[in-house]
C-alpha cells in the first residue's frame, strides 16, 4: 500500500515538471541582449557626450584608456617622400560604470555594438598621419563590446600613411626609426589619459616581409605634449627598420666597380688607337653619370652628403681620370714625335757639316794625306759618342731588382714618355681604388656599429 502511494507521488511530480517546461520555453539570450541595450542606452539614461568617471568612480580623476594594437602589414617605406604605410587593428579599452548590466548568471559574456556614436569614445588621433581610411568590405571592420562590469572594448581595422623623417647620411648602410604617434585632441591629461595595455601592447604579424627593409625591433613609449591650451596625453611606437644592403650591392656597388675597371682597359690599348680609347672613356663616363643621376632621382634632395654620394662621386672621378689620362698620353706622344724629329734634323745637320769638312780636306793641294787627330776638342760629337761607349763598358754590374726588371720589360726611355704614363697608370689606378675601398667600407661600417 505504501509503495503504491510512492509511485503515485512520483508520477504527479513528473506531470508538474512537464507542465512547467511547456509553459516556460527556452530563454532567448538575443532578446535579453536587446532589452539590456535598451535599458542601459535608452533615451534619458545614457549621455555619450559625458566622459566616464575616473579611478574608483571619482569625477576629479582622469579617465584611463588602455591601448594596444596588432600590426597586420607594412606595405611600403618611401625614402623620397619620407613616409610609410601600415595596416593595423587598433584597440582601446576603458571603464564606464554607467554601462554595467546583469550577465544572467555568467551566461551573457558581453554585448556587441556596431555604432560607435551610441557610447562615449576617446578623441584619439594619429599626430603624424598623412592619409588614412577605414575598411568597409564586406561590412565595416569595427565593433564595440560592453562587458558586464562596465568595461568597453573598441576595435577597428585601419590603414594609415604616416610621416617618417629620415637621416640618410649612411644611406644605404643606414637604419631608420619610424614612429606611430597617438594623442588626445581635445581632452587634457586632467580628463583623459592614454596608457599602454600591460603585457605585449604591440603585436606584429608573423613573417612580415618588406621589399628593402627588415623590422628589427619596436619600442613603446609616452610622448605627452604641452601647448598653450594644456597638456595632452600621447603614446608612440618606434619601429626600427634596417635597410637590406644586398639589393644595393647588386644594383649599385658592383656595377660601379665594373665600370671603373672597364675604364682601365684603355691603359692596355695602344696609344695610337685613338678612336678605341676615346670611345671607351666617353662611354664609361656617360654610363657612370647616368647611373648616378638615376640613384639621386629616387632620393630626396637633402643638403648633406650621403654614403652613396661618396661612392658614386669617387667612381665617377676614377672614370673621368682614365679619360684625362689618355689626353695626357696623347699629348706626350705628340711631344715625343716632335722631339724625335728635332733630334733627327740635328743629326742630319751635324752629318752634313762633317761631310763638308771632309770634302775640304780632300781638295787641299798642299797635303799629301790627312791624319785624324789623336785628341779631339770637347765639343766634337764623335768624341762624345766614343766617350759614352767607354762609360757603358766601364760601369760596374748592379744587383738584379725585381721591380726594375719588371719595369724593364716596358719601354721607359726618354723618348717613350707616353708609354711610361700608361705603365704607371696600370699600377696606380687599381692601388688607389683598392685603398679607397678599404677606407670607405671601414669608415661607414664602423659608423653603423657606433649608431647601433
Coordinates of C-alpha atoms in Angstrom, one line a residue, residues 111-409:
X111 CA 27.1 43.0 -25.6
X112 CA 28.2 43.9 -29.1
X113 CA 27.6 47.3 -30.8
X114 CA 28.5 48.4 -34.3
X115 CA 27.6 52.1 -33.9
X116 CA 30.4 53.9 -32.1
X117 CA 28.3 57.1 -31.6
X118 CA 26.0 55.4 -29.1
X119 CA 28.7 55.4 -26.3
X120 CA 31.3 57.8 -25.2
X121 CA 34.6 57.5 -27.3
X122 CA 38.1 58.8 -26.6
X123 CA 39.1 61.6 -29.1
X124 CA 42.3 59.9 -30.2
X125 CA 44.0 60.9 -33.4
X126 CA 47.3 60.0 -35.1
X127 CA 49.5 63.1 -34.9
X128 CA 52.0 62.1 -37.7
X129 CA 49.3 60.8 -40.1
X130 CA 49.2 61.9 -43.7
X131 CA 46.4 59.8 -45.1
X132 CA 44.1 57.1 -43.6
X133 CA 40.9 55.2 -44.2
X134 CA 38.7 52.6 -42.6
X135 CA 37.9 49.3 -44.2
X136 CA 34.2 48.7 -45.1
X137 CA 34.4 45.5 -47.1
X138 CA 32.1 43.5 -46.8
X139 CA 30.9 45.2 -43.6
X140 CA 32.6 47.9 -41.6
X141 CA 35.5 46.4 -39.8
X142 CA 34.7 47.8 -36.4
X143 CA 33.0 46.5 -33.2
X144 CA 32.3 47.7 -29.6
X145 CA 32.0 45.2 -26.8
X146 CA 30.4 46.1 -23.5
X147 CA 31.2 43.7 -20.6
X148 CA 29.0 43.2 -17.5
X149 CA 31.2 45.2 -15.2
X150 CA 31.1 48.3 -17.5
X151 CA 34.3 47.8 -19.4
X152 CA 34.2 48.9 -23.1
X153 CA 36.4 47.4 -25.8
X154 CA 36.7 49.3 -29.1
X155 CA 38.4 47.6 -32.1
X156 CA 38.8 48.8 -35.7
X157 CA 40.9 48.0 -38.7
X158 CA 42.5 51.0 -40.4
X159 CA 45.2 51.7 -43.0
X160 CA 47.5 54.7 -42.4
X161 CA 50.2 56.6 -44.3
X162 CA 52.5 58.2 -41.7
X163 CA 55.3 60.6 -41.9
X164 CA 58.8 59.2 -41.1
X165 CA 61.6 61.8 -41.0
X166 CA 64.8 60.1 -42.1
X167 CA 68.5 60.7 -41.8
X168 CA 70.2 59.5 -45.0
X169 CA 73.8 60.2 -44.2
X170 CA 74.6 56.5 -44.1
X171 CA 72.4 55.5 -47.0
X172 CA 72.3 52.7 -48.0
X173 CA 74.0 51.4 -44.9
X174 CA 71.5 53.1 -42.6
X175 CA 68.8 52.3 -40.1
X176 CA 65.6 54.3 -39.8
X177 CA 63.3 54.8 -36.9
X178 CA 59.7 55.4 -37.9
X179 CA 57.2 56.4 -35.2
X180 CA 53.4 55.9 -34.8
X181 CA 52.1 58.7 -32.5
X182 CA 48.6 58.7 -30.9
X183 CA 47.3 61.6 -28.8
X184 CA 44.2 63.2 -27.5
X185 CA 42.8 66.0 -29.5
X186 CA 40.6 67.9 -27.0
X187 CA 40.8 66.2 -23.6
X188 CA 43.8 67.3 -21.5
X189 CA 45.6 64.9 -19.1
X190 CA 43.3 66.2 -16.3
X191 CA 40.3 64.5 -18.0
X192 CA 41.8 61.7 -20.2
X193 CA 45.0 59.7 -20.0
X194 CA 46.2 57.1 -22.6
X195 CA 48.1 54.1 -21.2
X196 CA 49.7 51.1 -22.9
X197 CA 48.0 47.9 -22.0
X198 CA 50.1 45.7 -19.8
X199 CA 51.5 42.6 -21.4
X200 CA 52.5 42.8 -25.1
X201 CA 50.8 46.1 -26.1
X202 CA 52.0 45.9 -29.7
X203 CA 51.9 42.7 -31.7
X204 CA 53.3 42.1 -35.2
X205 CA 52.1 39.6 -37.7
X206 CA 54.5 36.6 -38.2
X207 CA 56.6 36.5 -41.4
X208 CA 56.4 40.2 -42.0
X209 CA 58.1 40.8 -45.4
X210 CA 59.3 44.2 -46.6
X211 CA 60.9 44.7 -50.1
X212 CA 64.0 46.6 -48.9
X213 CA 63.8 46.7 -45.1
X214 CA 63.8 44.4 -42.1
X215 CA 61.9 45.2 -39.0
X216 CA 64.5 44.7 -36.3
X217 CA 62.5 45.7 -33.2
X218 CA 59.9 48.1 -31.9
X219 CA 59.6 50.1 -28.7
X220 CA 56.6 51.6 -26.9
X221 CA 56.9 54.9 -25.1
X222 CA 54.9 58.0 -23.9
X223 CA 55.2 61.4 -25.6
X224 CA 52.9 63.8 -23.8
X225 CA 52.9 67.3 -25.3
X226 CA 52.4 70.7 -23.7
X227 CA 50.8 73.5 -25.6
X228 CA 49.3 76.9 -24.6
X229 CA 45.9 75.1 -24.2
X230 CA 47.2 72.4 -21.8
X231 CA 49.0 69.1 -21.6
X232 CA 47.7 66.2 -23.8
X233 CA 48.3 62.6 -23.3
X234 CA 50.3 60.8 -26.1
X235 CA 51.5 57.3 -26.9
X236 CA 54.1 56.3 -29.5
X237 CA 55.6 53.2 -31.1
X238 CA 59.1 53.4 -32.5
X239 CA 59.7 50.9 -35.4
X240 CA 63.4 50.3 -36.1
X241 CA 64.0 49.3 -39.7
X242 CA 67.3 48.1 -41.1
X243 CA 67.9 48.6 -44.8
X244 CA 68.7 45.4 -46.8
X245 CA 72.1 46.1 -48.3
X246 CA 72.1 43.1 -50.8
X247 CA 69.8 45.0 -53.2
X248 CA 72.1 48.0 -53.4
X249 CA 75.2 45.8 -53.6
X250 CA 73.9 44.1 -56.7
X251 CA 72.2 47.2 -58.3
X252 CA 74.7 49.9 -57.5
X253 CA 78.1 49.0 -56.0
X254 CA 79.0 46.1 -58.2
X255 CA 78.0 47.8 -61.5
X256 CA 80.0 50.9 -60.5
X257 CA 83.1 48.8 -59.7
X258 CA 82.7 47.1 -63.1
X259 CA 82.5 50.5 -64.9
X260 CA 85.7 51.7 -63.1
X261 CA 87.5 48.5 -64.1
X262 CA 86.4 48.7 -67.7
X263 CA 87.7 52.3 -67.9
X264 CA 91.2 50.9 -67.1
X265 CA 91.2 48.8 -70.2
X266 CA 92.3 51.9 -72.1
X267 CA 95.6 51.8 -70.3
X268 CA 96.4 48.5 -72.1
X269 CA 95.4 49.7 -75.6
X270 CA 98.0 51.1 -78.0
X271 CA 98.4 54.8 -77.7
X272 CA 97.8 55.1 -81.4
X273 CA 94.3 53.6 -81.1
X274 CA 92.7 57.0 -80.6
X275 CA 89.1 56.1 -81.6
X276 CA 89.0 53.0 -79.4
X277 CA 90.4 54.7 -76.3
X278 CA 88.2 57.8 -76.7
X279 CA 85.0 55.8 -77.3
X280 CA 85.8 53.6 -74.3
X281 CA 86.4 56.6 -72.0
X282 CA 83.4 58.6 -73.1
X283 CA 81.1 55.6 -72.9
X284 CA 82.1 54.6 -69.4
X285 CA 81.9 58.2 -68.3
X286 CA 78.3 58.7 -69.7
X287 CA 77.2 55.4 -68.3
X288 CA 78.5 56.3 -64.8
X289 CA 76.9 59.7 -65.0
X290 CA 73.5 58.1 -66.0
X291 CA 73.7 55.7 -63.1
X292 CA 74.5 58.4 -60.7
X293 CA 71.5 60.5 -61.8
X294 CA 69.2 57.5 -61.6
X295 CA 70.3 56.9 -58.0
X296 CA 69.7 60.5 -57.0
X297 CA 66.3 60.6 -58.7
X298 CA 65.0 58.1 -56.1
X299 CA 66.2 60.1 -53.1
X300 CA 65.1 63.5 -51.7
X301 CA 67.4 66.5 -52.4
X302 CA 69.0 66.7 -49.0
X303 CA 71.7 69.2 -48.1
X304 CA 74.2 66.8 -46.6
X305 CA 76.4 64.2 -48.3
X306 CA 75.2 60.6 -48.2
X307 CA 77.4 57.5 -48.3
X308 CA 76.2 56.6 -51.8
X309 CA 77.2 60.1 -52.9
X310 CA 80.8 59.5 -51.8
X311 CA 80.9 56.1 -53.6
X312 CA 79.4 57.4 -56.9
X313 CA 81.4 60.6 -56.8
X314 CA 84.7 58.7 -56.4
X315 CA 83.8 56.2 -59.1
X316 CA 82.9 59.0 -61.4
X317 CA 86.3 60.7 -60.6
X318 CA 88.2 57.5 -61.5
X319 CA 86.4 57.1 -64.8
X320 CA 87.0 60.8 -65.6
X321 CA 90.6 60.4 -64.6
X322 CA 91.1 57.5 -67.0
X323 CA 89.8 59.7 -69.8
X324 CA 92.1 62.5 -68.8
X325 CA 95.0 60.1 -68.7
X326 CA 94.5 59.3 -72.4
X327 CA 94.6 63.0 -73.2
X328 CA 97.9 63.3 -71.3
X329 CA 99.2 60.2 -73.1
X330 CA 98.2 61.7 -76.5
X331 CA 99.9 65.0 -75.7
X332 CA 103.1 63.1 -74.5
X333 CA 103.1 61.0 -77.7
X334 CA 102.9 64.1 -79.9
X335 CA 105.7 65.7 -77.8
X336 CA 107.8 62.6 -78.2
X337 CA 107.3 62.6 -82.0
X338 CA 108.3 66.3 -82.2
X339 CA 111.4 65.7 -80.1
X340 CA 112.4 62.8 -82.3
X341 CA 112.0 64.9 -85.4
X342 CA 114.2 67.7 -83.9
X343 CA 116.9 65.2 -83.0
X344 CA 116.8 63.7 -86.4
X345 CA 117.2 67.1 -88.0
X346 CA 120.1 67.9 -85.7
X347 CA 121.9 64.7 -86.6
X348 CA 121.4 65.4 -90.3
X349 CA 122.9 68.9 -89.9
X350 CA 125.9 67.5 -87.9
X351 CA 126.4 64.9 -90.6
X352 CA 126.2 67.5 -93.3
X353 CA 128.8 69.6 -91.6
X354 CA 131.2 66.6 -91.2
X355 CA 130.8 65.8 -94.9
X356 CA 131.6 69.4 -95.8
X357 CA 134.7 69.3 -93.7
X358 CA 136.0 66.1 -95.2
X359 CA 135.4 67.5 -98.6
X360 CA 137.6 70.4 -97.8
X361 CA 140.4 68.2 -96.6
X362 CA 140.2 66.0 -99.7
X363 CA 140.6 69.0 -102.0
X364 CA 143.6 70.5 -100.2
X365 CA 146.6 70.5 -102.7
X366 CA 149.3 71.1 -100.1
X367 CA 148.6 67.9 -98.1
X368 CA 149.6 64.5 -99.4
X369 CA 147.5 62.7 -96.9
X370 CA 145.1 63.5 -94.0
X371 CA 145.7 62.3 -90.5
X372 CA 142.9 62.3 -87.9
X373 CA 143.9 64.0 -84.7
X374 CA 144.5 61.8 -81.7
X375 CA 142.9 64.3 -79.3
X376 CA 139.6 65.9 -80.2
X377 CA 138.1 69.0 -78.9
X378 CA 135.4 68.7 -76.2
X379 CA 132.6 69.8 -78.5
X380 CA 133.4 67.2 -81.1
X381 CA 130.4 64.9 -81.5
X382 CA 132.4 61.9 -82.5
X383 CA 134.5 62.2 -79.3
X384 CA 131.3 62.3 -77.2
X385 CA 129.9 59.2 -78.8
X386 CA 133.1 57.3 -78.1
X387 CA 133.2 58.5 -74.5
X388 CA 129.6 57.3 -73.9
X389 CA 130.5 53.8 -75.2
X390 CA 133.5 53.7 -72.9
X391 CA 131.3 54.7 -69.9
X392 CA 128.8 52.0 -70.7
X393 CA 131.5 49.3 -70.8
X394 CA 133.2 50.6 -67.7
X395 CA 130.1 50.6 -65.5
X396 CA 130.0 48.1 -62.7
X397 CA 127.3 45.4 -62.8
X398 CA 124.3 46.1 -60.5
X399 CA 122.3 43.7 -58.4
X400 CA 119.1 42.5 -60.0
X401 CA 115.9 44.3 -58.7
X402 CA 112.5 42.6 -59.1
X403 CA 110.6 45.8 -59.7
X404 CA 113.2 47.2 -62.0
X405 CA 113.4 44.0 -64.0
X406 CA 109.6 44.0 -64.3
X407 CA 109.6 47.6 -65.5
X408 CA 112.5 46.9 -67.9
X409 CA 110.0 44.9 -70.0

